[in-house]
Amino acid sequence: NTGHVNTAVTLAVLALLQGGQAHLGWRLAAMGEGGKRRSTLSVVGGRNGRDETGIQRRRSSSFWTTSRATIVKEEAAARAAAAAAAAVSPARVFLEGSMGVLLAAMRRRQSVTAWRALSPLLRRLLWDHRASLLAPLIAQKAGSKDAPEPEPFPPTPAAPPGEKPYPFLEKASTCLLRVAASPLPELRAEAVTCLRALLESALNAAGAVTVLRPMLTYALCAALYAPLGAAARRGALAAELSALRRPVRGSSVSDGWESAAGATVQALESASARLRELAYFQANPDVEAVVEMECAVAAALSWAPAAHCKALRSLSKRLEDGQHWVEAAEAAATAA
């Protein structure tokens, strides 16, 4: 049947990805290394302000300013050239392609067998490439020479079927939370292990799980708001979020895990509870009462901009359906 064919295709594609990872493994590992670059100044000037012949460099301020400006310009050009070369390297193209393929598989309805094959690949990707996946969320050290250049916004799309790291992370988080709300306990278990891997990666790369809080709150809304139905009404994510709060025995991050992950999980639990209340309440024939409830949901999510906008767009649609045109336009304009 269709389900068996879909599983067979997914397993075959995942096997190809594993083969590619084995072939390009050392290159992919090198992409995650954060070795410090040598400063051009130390190469040009040697130590103690002397060149290779031991002659004291000129101390003229104008000469020094010109040299410094030239060096900074050359370093920026070198970084740009290195970034351009990395963008078309086989390892980078394969990584972006892998993320696109994994995301396509996650978006389709998959069997437990397919998810059990997909989950280890996804967990490994989240850990091995945590720095690039979380780069926009990690505050760079002020004045650090080794801080990477900020990525353009919106990011340049990857060549099809690939995905850039952070857009992949946003979309994959929504898929994982949608699967975590599945009626099948086996699927929920696989999704929770991947979500835990994401939280652990953030703790290691950024020093805090809270950097994920706005993104995951939006992902939860995206998973339950479309549509706001049975999954939201039954509080589908309650047990899974509670499991994320608890440490895994033997894990390298088990000590202090409840404290590290607590604030983020609590924010997700609060958003889930709000949506559950709204899902029950929307059956009320009193449109104005439902609108007031959704206004409260939007206000409660105001600290997470993307989730706040999603609630406002839903509110605008609800007002439009009730022929409250002015209020609908105001909610849409606020979201925009």
Short mmCIF file of C-alpha atoms in Angstrom, two decimals:
data_model
loop_
_atom_site.label_atom_id
_atom_site.label_comp_id
_atom_site.label_asym_id
_atom_site.label_seq_id
_atom_site.Cartn_x
_atom_site.Cartn_y
_atom_site.Cartn_z
CA ASN A 1 0.00 0.00 0.00
CA THR A 2 0.95 3.67 -0.07
CA GLY A 3 2.28 3.64 3.50
CA HIS A 4 4.67 0.74 2.80
CA VAL A 5 5.90 2.38 -0.42
CA ASN A 6 6.50 5.66 1.40
CA THR A 7 8.46 3.89 4.14
CA ALA A 8 10.55 1.98 1.59
CA VAL A 9 11.39 5.17 -0.30
CA THR A 10 12.29 7.01 2.91
CA LEU A 11 14.55 4.19 4.10
CA ALA A 12 16.30 4.07 0.72
CA VAL A 13 16.92 7.84 0.75
CA LEU A 14 18.21 7.72 4.33
CA ALA A 15 20.61 4.93 3.36
CA LEU A 16 21.97 7.16 0.58
CA LEU A 17 22.44 9.99 3.07
CA GLN A 18 24.34 7.70 5.41
CA GLY A 19 26.58 6.64 2.54
CA GLY A 20 27.27 10.27 1.67
CA GLN A 21 28.08 11.08 5.28
CA ALA A 22 30.53 8.21 5.42
CA HIS A 23 32.23 9.43 2.24
CA LEU A 24 32.37 13.10 3.29
CA GLY A 25 32.66 12.54 7.01
CA TRP A 26 36.02 14.22 7.57
CA ARG A 27 35.02 17.26 5.51
CA LEU A 28 31.75 17.62 7.43
CA ALA A 29 33.65 17.38 10.72
CA ALA A 30 36.07 20.08 9.59
CA MET A 31 33.14 22.42 8.95
CA GLY A 32 32.27 22.26 12.63
CA GLU A 33 35.76 23.04 13.90
CA GLY A 34 36.12 26.49 15.38
CA GLY A 35 39.90 26.83 15.32
CA LYS A 36 41.16 30.36 15.83
CA ARG A 37 42.66 32.15 12.88
CA ARG A 38 46.11 33.66 13.21
CA SER A 39 46.06 37.41 13.19
CA THR A 40 47.67 38.97 10.13
CA LEU A 41 49.36 41.47 12.45
CA SER A 42 51.38 38.75 14.18
CA VAL A 43 52.57 37.42 10.82
CA VAL A 44 53.53 40.83 9.46
CA GLY A 45 55.07 42.32 12.58
CA GLY A 46 56.45 39.33 14.42
CA ARG A 47 56.69 39.75 18.18
CA ASN A 48 57.36 42.94 20.13
CA GLY A 49 56.61 45.10 17.12
CA ARG A 50 59.58 43.89 15.02
CA ASP A 51 59.62 42.42 11.53
CA GLU A 52 61.42 39.22 10.54
CA THR A 53 64.81 40.99 10.28
CA GLY A 54 64.49 42.36 13.81
CA ILE A 55 64.28 45.99 12.66
CA GLN A 56 61.99 48.23 14.69
CA ARG A 57 58.85 49.16 12.77
CA ARG A 58 58.17 52.79 12.11
CA ARG A 59 56.13 54.45 14.82
CA SER A 60 54.53 57.11 12.68
CA SER A 61 50.87 57.30 13.60
CA SER A 62 49.80 57.97 10.02
CA PHE A 63 51.78 54.99 8.75
CA TRP A 64 50.34 52.78 11.47
CA THR A 65 46.77 53.91 10.77
CA THR A 66 47.17 53.23 7.05
CA SER A 67 48.72 49.81 7.69
CA ARG A 68 46.04 48.88 10.16
CA ALA A 69 43.25 49.88 7.76
CA THR A 70 44.88 47.89 4.97
CA ILE A 71 45.24 44.83 7.17
CA VAL A 72 41.62 44.97 8.31
CA LYS A 73 40.48 45.31 4.70
CA GLU A 74 42.62 42.37 3.59
CA GLU A 75 41.34 40.21 6.45
CA ALA A 76 37.72 41.03 5.54
CA ALA A 77 38.40 40.15 1.90
CA ALA A 78 40.05 36.88 2.95
CA ARG A 79 37.05 35.95 5.13
CA ALA A 80 34.65 36.74 2.30
CA ALA A 81 36.67 34.60 -0.12
CA ALA A 82 36.80 31.72 2.37
CA ALA A 83 33.02 31.93 2.94
CA ALA A 84 32.37 31.95 -0.82
CA ALA A 85 34.62 28.91 -1.29
CA ALA A 86 32.94 27.06 1.60
CA ALA A 87 29.48 27.78 0.16
CA VAL A 88 30.24 25.74 -2.97
CA SER A 89 32.37 23.06 -1.32
CA PRO A 90 31.13 19.46 -1.67
CA ALA A 91 30.72 19.19 2.10
CA ARG A 92 28.55 22.33 2.33
CA VAL A 93 26.42 21.37 -0.67
CA PHE A 94 25.93 17.88 0.76
CA LEU A 95 25.04 19.24 4.21
CA GLU A 96 22.43 21.64 2.85
CA GLY A 97 21.06 18.94 0.56
CA SER A 98 20.86 16.51 3.50
CA MET A 99 18.91 19.03 5.53
CA GLY A 100 16.48 19.56 2.66
CA VAL A 101 15.95 15.82 2.20
CA LEU A 102 15.46 15.22 5.95
CA LEU A 103 12.98 18.08 6.13
CA ALA A 104 11.02 16.70 3.17
CA ALA A 105 10.82 13.31 4.93
CA MET A 106 9.73 14.91 8.21
CA ARG A 107 6.94 16.82 6.49
CA ARG A 108 5.40 13.62 5.13
CA ARG A 109 3.40 11.20 7.21
CA GLN A 110 5.90 8.51 8.14
CA SER A 111 5.65 5.12 9.77
CA VAL A 112 7.30 4.24 13.08
CA THR A 113 9.92 2.26 11.15
CA ALA A 114 10.83 5.28 9.03
CA TRP A 115 11.04 7.57 12.06
CA ARG A 116 13.29 5.12 13.88
CA ALA A 117 15.67 5.31 10.94
CA LEU A 118 15.35 9.08 10.55
CA SER A 119 15.73 10.02 14.22
CA PRO A 120 19.43 9.04 14.69
CA LEU A 121 20.43 10.99 11.56
CA LEU A 122 18.57 14.05 12.76
CA ARG A 123 20.02 13.88 16.29
CA ARG A 124 23.53 13.57 14.91
CA LEU A 125 23.00 16.53 12.59
CA LEU A 126 21.64 18.69 15.45
CA TRP A 127 24.69 17.94 17.57
CA ASP A 128 27.48 17.91 14.97
CA HIS A 129 26.35 21.16 13.33
CA ARG A 130 24.96 22.94 16.38
CA ALA A 131 27.15 26.02 15.88
CA SER A 132 25.92 26.73 12.33
CA LEU A 133 22.32 25.77 13.08
CA LEU A 134 22.15 28.08 16.10
CA ALA A 135 24.41 30.85 14.77
CA PRO A 136 21.69 33.56 14.57
CA LEU A 137 20.68 32.81 18.18
CA ILE A 138 24.15 32.93 19.68
CA ALA A 139 25.30 36.36 20.76
CA GLN A 140 28.76 37.05 19.38
CA LYS A 141 31.49 38.38 21.66
CA ALA A 142 31.87 42.11 21.25
CA GLY A 143 34.99 43.00 19.31
CA SER A 144 36.07 39.40 18.74
CA LYS A 145 38.20 39.00 15.63
CA ASP A 146 37.06 35.40 15.33
CA ALA A 147 33.34 36.23 15.28
CA PRO A 148 31.82 35.20 11.93
CA GLU A 149 30.32 37.77 9.62
CA PRO A 150 26.56 38.19 10.21
CA GLU A 151 24.45 36.33 7.69
CA PRO A 152 22.24 38.37 5.36
CA PHE A 153 18.54 38.63 6.19
CA PRO A 154 16.54 37.10 4.74
CA PRO A 155 19.13 34.35 4.17
CA THR A 156 20.06 33.40 0.64
CA PRO A 157 18.12 30.21 -0.17
CA ALA A 158 20.05 27.01 -0.73
CA ALA A 159 20.04 25.30 -4.10
CA PRO A 160 17.05 22.91 -4.34
CA PRO A 161 16.36 20.60 -2.62
CA GLY A 162 18.67 21.97 0.08
CA GLU A 163 17.97 24.12 3.13
CA LYS A 164 20.15 26.65 4.92
CA PRO A 165 20.94 25.74 8.55
CA TYR A 166 18.73 28.11 10.55
CA PRO A 167 15.65 27.94 8.27
CA PHE A 168 15.99 24.16 8.47
CA LEU A 169 16.06 24.36 12.28
CA GLU A 170 12.89 26.48 12.39
CA LYS A 171 10.95 24.17 10.06
CA ALA A 172 12.27 20.97 11.62
CA SER A 173 11.20 22.18 15.09
CA THR A 174 7.63 22.59 13.86
CA CYS A 175 7.68 19.11 12.32
CA LEU A 176 9.05 17.58 15.53
CA LEU A 177 6.41 19.21 17.72
CA ARG A 178 3.70 18.10 15.29
CA VAL A 179 4.95 14.50 15.51
CA ALA A 180 5.26 14.84 19.30
CA ALA A 181 1.50 15.56 19.29
CA SER A 182 0.79 12.36 17.33
CA PRO A 183 -1.63 9.77 18.77
CA LEU A 184 1.03 7.04 18.37
CA PRO A 185 3.30 6.77 21.46
CA GLU A 186 6.17 5.33 19.39
CA LEU A 187 6.23 8.41 17.15
CA ARG A 188 5.98 10.74 20.13
CA ALA A 189 8.97 9.02 21.73
CA GLU A 190 11.14 9.50 18.63
CA ALA A 191 10.18 13.18 18.38
CA VAL A 192 10.98 13.78 22.05
CA THR A 193 14.48 12.29 21.70
CA CYS A 194 15.14 14.68 18.80
CA LEU A 195 13.77 17.66 20.71
CA ARG A 196 15.97 16.75 23.68
CA ALA A 197 18.98 16.58 21.35
CA LEU A 198 18.11 20.10 20.14
CA LEU A 199 17.94 21.44 23.71
CA GLU A 200 21.25 19.76 24.61
CA SER A 201 22.88 21.22 21.49
CA ALA A 202 21.75 24.71 22.46
CA LEU A 203 23.04 24.27 26.00
CA ASN A 204 26.44 23.22 24.66
CA ALA A 205 26.75 25.79 21.85
CA ALA A 206 25.10 28.83 23.44
CA GLY A 207 25.47 28.05 27.13
CA ALA A 208 21.70 28.29 27.63
CA VAL A 209 18.57 26.53 26.39
CA THR A 210 16.58 29.76 26.59
CA VAL A 211 17.94 30.96 23.23
CA LEU A 212 15.49 28.48 21.69
CA ARG A 213 12.44 29.71 23.60
CA PRO A 214 10.96 32.17 21.02
CA MET A 215 11.60 29.84 18.09
CA LEU A 216 10.15 26.77 19.82
CA THR A 217 7.12 28.74 21.03
CA TYR A 218 6.37 29.71 17.43
CA ALA A 219 6.99 26.10 16.32
CA LEU A 220 4.48 24.88 18.92
CA CYS A 221 1.89 27.37 17.70
CA ALA A 222 2.54 26.36 14.09
CA ALA A 223 2.14 22.69 15.03
CA LEU A 224 -1.13 23.11 16.96
CA TYR A 225 -2.71 26.12 15.27
CA ALA A 226 -3.02 24.44 11.87
CA PRO A 227 -5.74 23.53 12.53
CA LEU A 228 -6.57 24.29 16.15
CA GLY A 229 -8.38 21.03 16.72
CA ALA A 230 -8.18 17.63 18.39
CA ALA A 231 -4.47 17.73 19.22
CA ALA A 232 -4.79 21.07 20.99
CA ARG A 233 -8.00 20.06 22.80
CA ARG A 234 -6.52 16.92 24.28
CA GLY A 235 -3.36 18.69 25.44
CA ALA A 236 -1.35 16.45 23.16
CA LEU A 237 2.07 17.81 24.16
CA ALA A 238 1.62 17.87 27.95
CA ALA A 239 3.32 14.53 28.69
CA GLU A 240 6.07 15.09 26.11
CA LEU A 241 6.98 18.52 27.48
CA SER A 242 7.01 17.11 30.99
CA ALA A 243 9.42 14.40 29.80
CA LEU A 244 11.74 17.05 28.34
CA ARG A 245 11.94 18.71 31.74
CA ARG A 246 13.32 15.56 33.37
CA PRO A 247 17.01 14.63 32.93
CA VAL A 248 18.06 11.40 31.26
CA ARG A 249 20.08 9.22 33.60
CA GLY A 250 23.67 8.88 32.46
CA SER A 251 23.53 11.89 30.14
CA SER A 252 26.51 14.25 30.13
CA VAL A 253 24.13 17.16 30.84
CA SER A 254 21.94 15.45 33.46
CA ASP A 255 23.37 17.54 36.31
CA GLY A 256 21.40 20.77 36.50
CA TRP A 257 19.23 19.82 33.52
CA GLU A 258 15.93 20.75 35.17
CA SER A 259 17.27 24.20 35.94
CA ALA A 260 18.78 24.64 32.45
CA ALA A 261 15.72 23.50 30.50
CA GLY A 262 13.02 24.52 32.97
CA ALA A 263 12.28 28.07 31.74
CA THR A 264 12.05 27.01 28.11
CA VAL A 265 9.83 23.99 28.81
CA GLN A 266 7.64 26.10 31.09
CA ALA A 267 7.10 28.65 28.29
CA LEU A 268 6.08 25.83 25.93
CA GLU A 269 3.75 24.34 28.53
CA SER A 270 2.13 27.72 29.08
CA ALA A 271 1.60 28.26 25.33
CA SER A 272 0.21 24.72 24.96
CA ALA A 273 -2.23 25.30 27.84
CA ARG A 274 -3.42 28.58 26.28
CA LEU A 275 -4.06 26.91 22.93
CA ARG A 276 -5.87 24.02 24.60
CA GLU A 277 -8.19 26.45 26.37
CA LEU A 278 -8.79 28.33 23.11
CA ALA A 279 -9.47 25.09 21.20
CA TYR A 280 -12.21 24.17 23.69
CA PHE A 281 -13.58 27.69 23.77
CA GLN A 282 -13.84 28.20 20.00
CA ALA A 283 -16.89 25.92 19.87
CA ASN A 284 -18.72 28.67 21.77
CA PRO A 285 -21.33 30.30 19.48
CA ASP A 286 -20.53 33.69 21.07
CA VAL A 287 -17.93 34.98 18.58
CA GLU A 288 -17.06 37.97 20.74
CA ALA A 289 -16.20 35.73 23.68
CA VAL A 290 -13.95 33.58 21.48
CA VAL A 291 -12.29 36.72 20.11
CA GLU A 292 -11.60 37.92 23.66
CA MET A 293 -10.01 34.57 24.44
CA GLU A 294 -7.79 34.72 21.37
CA CYS A 295 -6.82 38.29 22.24
CA ALA A 296 -5.65 36.95 25.60
CA VAL A 297 -3.63 34.23 23.83
CA ALA A 298 -1.99 36.81 21.55
CA ALA A 299 -1.16 39.01 24.52
CA ALA A 300 0.33 36.07 26.42
CA LEU A 301 2.63 35.35 23.45
CA SER A 302 3.71 38.96 22.95
CA TRP A 303 7.26 38.17 24.17
CA ALA A 304 7.75 35.74 21.22
CA PRO A 305 7.28 37.92 18.09
CA ALA A 306 6.69 35.15 15.54
CA ALA A 307 4.20 33.32 17.78
CA HIS A 308 2.50 36.63 18.61
CA CYS A 309 2.07 37.37 14.89
CA LYS A 310 0.65 33.92 14.25
CA ALA A 311 -1.96 34.43 16.97
CA LEU A 312 -2.81 37.86 15.58
CA ARG A 313 -3.29 36.47 12.05
CA SER A 314 -5.59 33.78 13.42
CA LEU A 315 -7.45 36.47 15.35
CA SER A 316 -7.77 38.59 12.20
CA LYS A 317 -9.23 35.63 10.29
CA ARG A 318 -11.70 34.92 13.11
CA LEU A 319 -12.80 38.57 13.17
CA GLU A 320 -13.15 38.58 9.39
CA ASP A 321 -15.33 35.46 9.52
CA GLY A 322 -17.51 37.27 12.05
CA GLN A 323 -17.70 40.31 9.74
CA HIS A 324 -15.83 42.54 12.17
CA TRP A 325 -13.94 44.16 9.33
CA VAL A 326 -12.29 47.07 11.13
CA GLU A 327 -11.01 44.94 14.01
CA ALA A 328 -9.83 42.29 11.55
CA ALA A 329 -7.85 44.89 9.63
CA GLU A 330 -6.32 46.22 12.87
CA ALA A 331 -5.19 42.74 13.95
CA ALA A 332 -3.74 42.03 10.48
CA ALA A 333 -1.92 45.39 10.44
CA THR A 334 -0.45 44.72 13.90
CA ALA A 335 0.75 41.30 12.75
CA ALA A 336 2.33 42.83 9.65
#
